Coordinates of C-alpha atoms in Angstrom, one line a residue:
M566 CA 0.1 0.1 0.1
T567 CA 1.5 3.5 -0.8
A568 CA 1.9 6.2 1.7
R569 CA -0.7 8.3 -0.2
K570 CA -3.3 5.3 0.0
R571 CA -2.6 4.9 3.7
V572 CA -3.2 8.7 4.2
V573 CA -6.6 8.4 2.4
L574 CA -7.5 5.2 4.3
A575 CA -6.8 7.1 7.5
A576 CA -8.9 9.9 6.6
V577 CA -11.9 7.7 5.7
T578 CA -11.5 5.8 9.0
A579 CA -11.6 8.9 10.8
L580 CA -14.5 10.3 9.0
A581 CA -16.3 7.1 9.9
A582 CA -15.9 7.4 13.3
A583 CA -16.3 11.3 13.4
V584 CA -19.2 12.9 15.2
P585 CA -21.8 14.1 12.6
T586 CA -21.5 17.9 12.2
G587 CA -24.6 20.0 12.3
T588 CA -25.9 21.7 9.2
A589 CA -27.8 25.0 8.4
E590 CA -29.2 26.2 5.0
A591 CA -26.2 26.5 2.7
E592 CA -25.8 29.6 0.9
I593 CA -23.9 28.5 -2.2
A594 CA -26.1 27.9 -5.4
F595 CA -24.4 24.9 -6.9
A596 CA -24.8 24.0 -10.5
P597 CA -23.7 20.8 -12.5
C598 CA -20.4 21.0 -14.2
E599 CA -19.4 17.8 -15.7
E600 CA -18.9 15.2 -12.9
L601 CA -18.8 17.8 -10.1
E602 CA -21.2 20.8 -8.7
C603 CA -19.7 24.3 -9.1
G604 CA -20.5 27.3 -7.3
T605 CA -18.9 30.5 -6.0
V606 CA -18.5 32.2 -2.6
T607 CA -17.8 36.1 -2.5
V608 CA -15.3 36.9 0.2
P609 CA -13.4 40.2 1.3
L610 CA -10.4 40.7 -0.6
D611 CA -8.9 41.8 2.9
H612 CA -10.4 39.9 5.8
T613 CA -9.4 42.6 8.2
G614 CA -11.1 45.2 5.9
A615 CA -8.1 47.5 5.6
V616 CA -8.0 46.8 1.8
P617 CA -11.5 47.4 0.3
G618 CA -12.8 45.0 -2.3
T619 CA -14.1 41.3 -2.8
L620 CA -13.3 38.2 -5.0
D621 CA -15.1 35.3 -6.0
L622 CA -13.9 31.9 -4.9
A623 CA -14.7 28.9 -7.1
V624 CA -16.1 26.1 -5.0
Y625 CA -16.4 22.4 -6.5
R626 CA -18.5 19.7 -4.7
A627 CA -18.7 16.0 -5.1
R628 CA -21.8 15.0 -3.3
A629 CA -22.0 12.1 -0.9
R630 CA -23.3 8.9 -2.2
G631 CA -25.2 8.0 0.8
Q632 CA -26.7 10.3 3.5
S633 CA -24.3 13.1 3.9
R634 CA -23.1 13.5 7.6
G635 CA -21.0 16.6 6.8
V636 CA -18.2 18.3 4.5
L637 CA -14.9 16.9 3.8
L638 CA -12.9 20.2 2.7
G639 CA -9.9 19.7 0.6
F640 CA -6.8 21.9 0.0
P641 CA -4.8 21.4 -3.3
G642 CA -0.9 21.5 -3.3
G643 CA 1.3 23.8 -5.2
P644 CA 1.2 26.5 -4.3
G645 CA -0.7 27.3 -7.4
D646 CA -2.6 23.9 -8.0
D647 CA -6.4 24.6 -8.5
G648 CA -9.1 22.6 -6.5
R649 CA -11.1 21.5 -9.4
S650 CA -8.2 19.8 -11.3
Y651 CA -7.1 18.0 -8.2
L652 CA -10.5 16.9 -7.2
R653 CA -11.3 15.6 -10.7
R654 CA -7.9 13.8 -11.0
R655 CA -8.5 12.2 -7.8
L656 CA -12.3 11.8 -7.5
A657 CA -12.0 8.0 -7.4
A658 CA -9.8 8.2 -4.5
F659 CA -12.5 9.8 -2.5
G660 CA -15.2 7.1 -3.1
A661 CA -15.1 5.8 0.3
A662 CA -15.2 9.3 2.0
R663 CA -18.1 10.1 -0.3
A664 CA -20.1 7.3 1.4
T665 CA -20.6 9.6 4.3
H666 CA -19.3 13.1 3.4
D667 CA -19.6 15.6 0.6
V668 CA -16.2 16.5 -0.8
V669 CA -15.5 20.3 -1.5
F670 CA -12.5 21.7 -2.9
V671 CA -11.9 25.5 -3.4
D672 CA -9.7 27.1 -5.9
P673 CA -7.3 29.1 -3.5
R674 CA -7.4 32.8 -4.3
G675 CA -5.2 33.8 -7.1
T676 CA -5.5 30.3 -8.9
G677 CA -7.9 28.5 -11.3
R678 CA -11.1 30.4 -11.4
S679 CA -10.7 32.4 -8.1
A680 CA -9.4 35.6 -9.5
P681 CA -6.3 34.0 -11.1
L682 CA -3.1 35.9 -11.1
G683 CA -1.6 36.5 -14.4
C684 CA 1.6 38.3 -13.6
D685 CA 4.9 36.6 -14.6
D686 CA 7.0 37.2 -11.4
A687 CA 6.9 38.4 -7.9
P688 CA 7.9 41.9 -8.8
S689 CA 5.2 42.3 -11.6
C690 CA 2.6 40.8 -9.4
A691 CA 3.5 43.2 -6.6
R692 CA 3.2 46.2 -9.0
E693 CA 0.0 44.8 -10.3
L694 CA -1.7 44.0 -7.1
G695 CA -0.5 47.2 -5.2
A696 CA -1.9 47.3 -1.6
A697 CA -3.4 43.9 -2.1
S698 CA -0.1 42.1 -2.7
S699 CA 0.1 40.8 0.9
L700 CA -3.2 39.1 0.8
Y701 CA -2.4 35.9 -0.8
T702 CA -1.0 34.1 2.2
A703 CA -2.0 31.0 3.9
R704 CA -3.7 33.0 6.5
D705 CA -6.0 34.7 3.8
V706 CA -6.6 31.2 2.3
A707 CA -7.6 29.9 5.6
D708 CA -9.9 32.9 6.3
D709 CA -11.5 31.9 2.7
A710 CA -12.0 28.4 3.9
E711 CA -13.9 29.6 6.9
A712 CA -15.9 31.7 4.7
V713 CA -16.8 28.7 2.6
R714 CA -17.5 26.4 5.7
A715 CA -20.3 29.3 6.8
A716 CA -21.8 29.4 3.3
L717 CA -22.1 25.6 3.1
G718 CA -23.9 25.8 6.4
V719 CA -22.1 23.1 8.7
E720 CA -20.7 23.9 12.0
R721 CA -17.3 21.8 11.6
M722 CA -15.5 20.3 8.5
A723 CA -13.1 17.5 8.1
L724 CA -10.0 18.7 6.4
Y725 CA -8.0 16.8 3.7
A726 CA -4.6 18.4 2.4
I727 CA -1.8 17.5 0.0
S728 CA 1.5 19.0 -0.1
H729 CA 1.7 22.8 0.2
G730 CA -2.2 22.5 0.9
G731 CA -1.2 21.0 4.2
W732 CA 0.1 24.3 5.5
Y733 CA -3.2 25.7 4.3
A734 CA -5.1 23.3 6.5
Q735 CA -2.6 23.5 9.5
T736 CA -3.2 27.4 9.2
Y737 CA -7.0 26.9 9.2
A738 CA -6.8 24.4 12.2
R739 CA -4.8 26.8 14.2
R740 CA -7.2 29.8 13.5
F741 CA -10.5 28.0 13.9
P742 CA -9.8 24.8 16.0
D743 CA -13.5 24.5 17.1
R744 CA -14.4 24.2 13.3
V745 CA -12.2 21.0 12.6
S746 CA -13.6 17.6 13.4
V747 CA -10.9 15.6 11.3
L748 CA -7.4 16.6 10.0
A749 CA -5.7 14.4 7.3
L750 CA -2.4 15.4 5.8
D751 CA -0.7 13.9 3.0
A752 CA 2.9 14.9 2.6
P753 CA 2.3 18.4 4.1
G754 CA 4.1 21.5 4.0
T755 CA 5.3 22.7 7.3
D756 CA 6.3 25.6 9.5
A757 CA 9.9 24.8 8.4
L758 CA 9.0 26.4 5.0
M759 CA 8.5 29.6 6.8
E760 CA 12.1 29.2 8.1
D761 CA 13.6 28.2 4.8
P762 CA 11.2 29.2 2.1
F763 CA 13.5 28.6 -0.7
E764 CA 14.1 25.2 0.6
R765 CA 18.0 25.5 0.7
A766 CA 18.3 22.3 2.6
V767 CA 16.8 20.4 -0.3
F768 CA 19.3 21.9 -2.8
A769 CA 22.1 21.3 -0.2
A770 CA 21.2 17.6 -0.3
V771 CA 21.1 17.2 -4.1
P772 CA 25.0 16.5 -4.9
G773 CA 24.7 13.7 -2.5
V774 CA 21.4 12.1 -3.4
L775 CA 22.7 12.1 -7.1
R776 CA 26.2 10.4 -6.2
A777 CA 24.3 7.9 -4.0
L778 CA 22.5 7.0 -7.2
C779 CA 25.5 6.2 -9.1
D780 CA 27.6 3.2 -9.6
P781 CA 30.1 2.0 -12.3
L782 CA 27.5 0.2 -13.9
A783 CA 24.9 3.0 -14.2
C784 CA 27.3 5.8 -14.7
G785 CA 30.4 4.3 -15.9
P786 CA 34.0 4.6 -14.1
G787 CA 34.9 8.0 -12.6
R788 CA 31.6 9.9 -13.4
D789 CA 30.2 12.3 -11.4
P790 CA 26.4 12.7 -11.8
F791 CA 26.2 16.0 -9.9
A792 CA 28.8 17.6 -12.1
D793 CA 26.9 16.1 -15.1
A794 CA 23.7 17.8 -13.9
V795 CA 25.3 21.0 -13.5
A796 CA 26.9 20.8 -16.9
A797 CA 23.5 19.9 -18.6
I798 CA 21.8 22.7 -16.7
R799 CA 24.3 25.3 -18.1
D800 CA 24.1 23.9 -21.6
L801 CA 20.2 23.6 -22.0
K802 CA 17.8 26.3 -22.3
G803 CA 14.1 26.8 -22.9
E804 CA 12.0 23.7 -23.5
L805 CA 14.8 21.2 -22.9
L806 CA 15.8 22.6 -19.5
G807 CA 12.1 22.4 -18.6
R808 CA 11.9 18.7 -19.6
L809 CA 15.2 18.0 -17.6
V810 CA 13.7 19.3 -14.5
A811 CA 10.4 17.5 -15.1
A812 CA 12.3 14.1 -15.4
A813 CA 14.3 14.9 -12.4
L814 CA 10.9 15.7 -10.3
G815 CA 9.2 12.8 -11.8
A816 CA 12.0 10.4 -10.8
D817 CA 11.3 11.1 -7.1
L818 CA 8.0 9.0 -7.5
N819 CA 9.5 6.4 -10.2
P820 CA 12.2 4.2 -9.0
A821 CA 13.0 3.1 -12.5
A822 CA 13.3 6.5 -13.7
R823 CA 15.5 7.5 -10.8
A824 CA 17.9 4.6 -11.5
E825 CA 18.4 5.8 -15.1
L826 CA 18.7 9.5 -14.3
P827 CA 22.6 9.5 -13.8
A828 CA 23.2 7.6 -17.1
A829 CA 20.7 9.9 -19.0
L830 CA 22.8 12.8 -17.5
A831 CA 26.0 11.4 -18.6
A832 CA 24.7 10.9 -22.1

């Protein structure tokens, strides 16, 4: 059983044992959109009120197949992933959870259909957003999720999160602990990202990891896969460099591709 399946199974088990959450009249007008239901929740641009304005959050629901006992709210990863794509891609994995719960995902602000940001980099985003440039943090996403909870008409929610979405879920749980019935985190981001947001420790580990993959059979005598990687990065540009990075990232979850990576870099 994979780690991800174990997390989903743990979430389903916790949901089955969870106390049913109270419900009120929902305020979201959901409409069919392919295999899901889609709606919107209007939230303040700045939940403190210091910066005026609102934005519309895109909300997606996969209804419980049986009698719904509450809501499982999911946070996608990234940062930058949208909720609809993740929910559609993983819908079958939530099959057991949907025996008792509606599964709801949101496009976090600035992504998907939730007022997506179209700027190319941080400086251009800051110029474009002006006073709103500091309003795309985990705190703001958590406050948006609380607005979604209220609009769904439930007293508490079970939370599921993947990767960077785990930081959103943890932030929500800290801000609104009485609103959380279950917290299930799959490979979550942690507060270590606040101390080292560029994950320098990960980059520092790359030389050792690449060299650990190498042996004379895979790389050839005397080859240094880290040096090969540095040379390839310097030589490649544009789409080819993007493909190399994608292959390296994909190898993290693909042992066969990971074993072949040093030889591919040498070639």
